[in-house]
Amino acid sequence: MMRCVGMGVAACAVLLLGLGQVQATTTLYLTTRDTSPVTLAGVTFERGDIVAYKMESGTASLFFTGKDYFRKSDGTTGAAANIDGLYVYADGRILLSTDGTARLGATPLKFENGDIVLFDMASDTASIFLAGSGSSSIFRASGGARGAAANVDAIHLMDNGHLLLSTTSQEKLGTNLLVIRAGSIVEYDPVNDHASIYFASTLFRTSAGAFVGPDAINVDGVSMFGGSLLLSTNDDPARLGAPPDMLTFHDGDVVMYDRATDEAKIFFSQDLLQCNAKDIDGLSVLTWGQSQEAVIPEPVTPVTACGLVLGALGLAGYLRRRTARA
């Protein structure tokens, strides 16, 4: 067996990784917009919580309990909030947005539904990462001035420092005054204040396979996995991908989409959620152990979903094959 004598933890991990002795783990972080509790792999969570789901093992745990951190106007915990945009750093810090006014931190930070907040659970501190409300808002008024209010409902921080964003309604963003739609995913460069379309809202399809209009579908969750886009929608059903392999999916599914090939497949199925509340709102994916590849992880242990036990082989096949053709 290879030993890391005299090496630090990070250096050892890199060495073992190169030798193929470290197995990748992929964790999917999810929030829900449903007002009733949701159960995933035996763990119950509700609006304001973040659940961590380990894809390979099919196990879940509560990563963030909203009522322990969101603050009331008097500064005490126990406030209700809905996290509708989410990005989780490898060190456990969180970027988030909410669908209304909320407060976070031991010294409470009050923020609005267009703001992106950086929160550190370890120190219980919060700060504005990007403002989407007030005079410093990154969003633009009709005349082009900054300061327009918006509702951000999907977040992903890219390796180059840009952000993938989606909003609940039509907005303008960047010095180039890019018009974005509820179903669009925008790449935003905060240094140069420039925005571009990363995923167009018109890529969604009708039941007949035609492209939809620009405001037909609302994207409410976004992440990346191995160069492929992950997304969820507020609409149920929604459709992506070129016929005859068009995928029909639901508001509790997470879809992996390849922009180059116009191919979509289920990354996470809402059928793993028990049982009457299945609307995913925010999502983030973190992979450790090797470079991400756009291959859906296969659970190695059975997962219970609404009383139905899906074995590893059955679930893996289900996740790969679940498509609905027009």
Short mmCIF file of C-alpha atoms in Angstrom, two decimals, residues 4 53-54 66 79 95 121 136 138 150 156 158 162 180 190 195 210 214 229 275 280 283-284 295 306:
data_model
loop_
_atom_site.label_atom_id
_atom_site.label_comp_id
_atom_site.label_asym_id
_atom_site.label_seq_id
_atom_site.Cartn_x
_atom_site.Cartn_y
_atom_site.Cartn_z
CA CYS A 4 2.21 9.44 2.39
CA TYR A 53 -27.57 14.09 -0.55
CA LYS A 54 -24.60 11.84 -1.29
CA GLY A 66 -33.01 27.48 8.49
CA ALA A 79 -37.55 33.07 11.49
CA LEU A 95 -23.98 31.73 -1.25
CA MET A 121 -22.21 28.88 9.49
CA SER A 136 -25.98 49.42 -5.50
CA ILE A 138 -26.32 45.08 -10.20
CA ALA A 150 -34.93 41.90 -9.01
CA HIS A 156 -23.78 29.18 -9.38
CA MET A 158 -18.01 29.52 -11.81
CA HIS A 162 -18.32 34.70 -13.01
CA ILE A 180 -32.83 38.32 -19.27
CA PRO A 190 -18.95 41.19 -11.74
CA ALA A 195 -23.66 39.81 -18.86
CA ALA A 210 -41.15 22.95 -30.89
CA PRO A 214 -39.20 33.35 -24.12
CA LEU A 229 -25.41 22.31 -16.90
CA CYS A 275 -44.06 11.85 -1.18
CA ILE A 280 -36.88 21.50 -5.71
CA LEU A 283 -29.45 23.28 -5.88
CA SER A 284 -25.67 23.01 -5.75
CA VAL A 295 -21.42 10.82 -15.71
CA CYS A 306 -42.23 6.69 -0.98
#
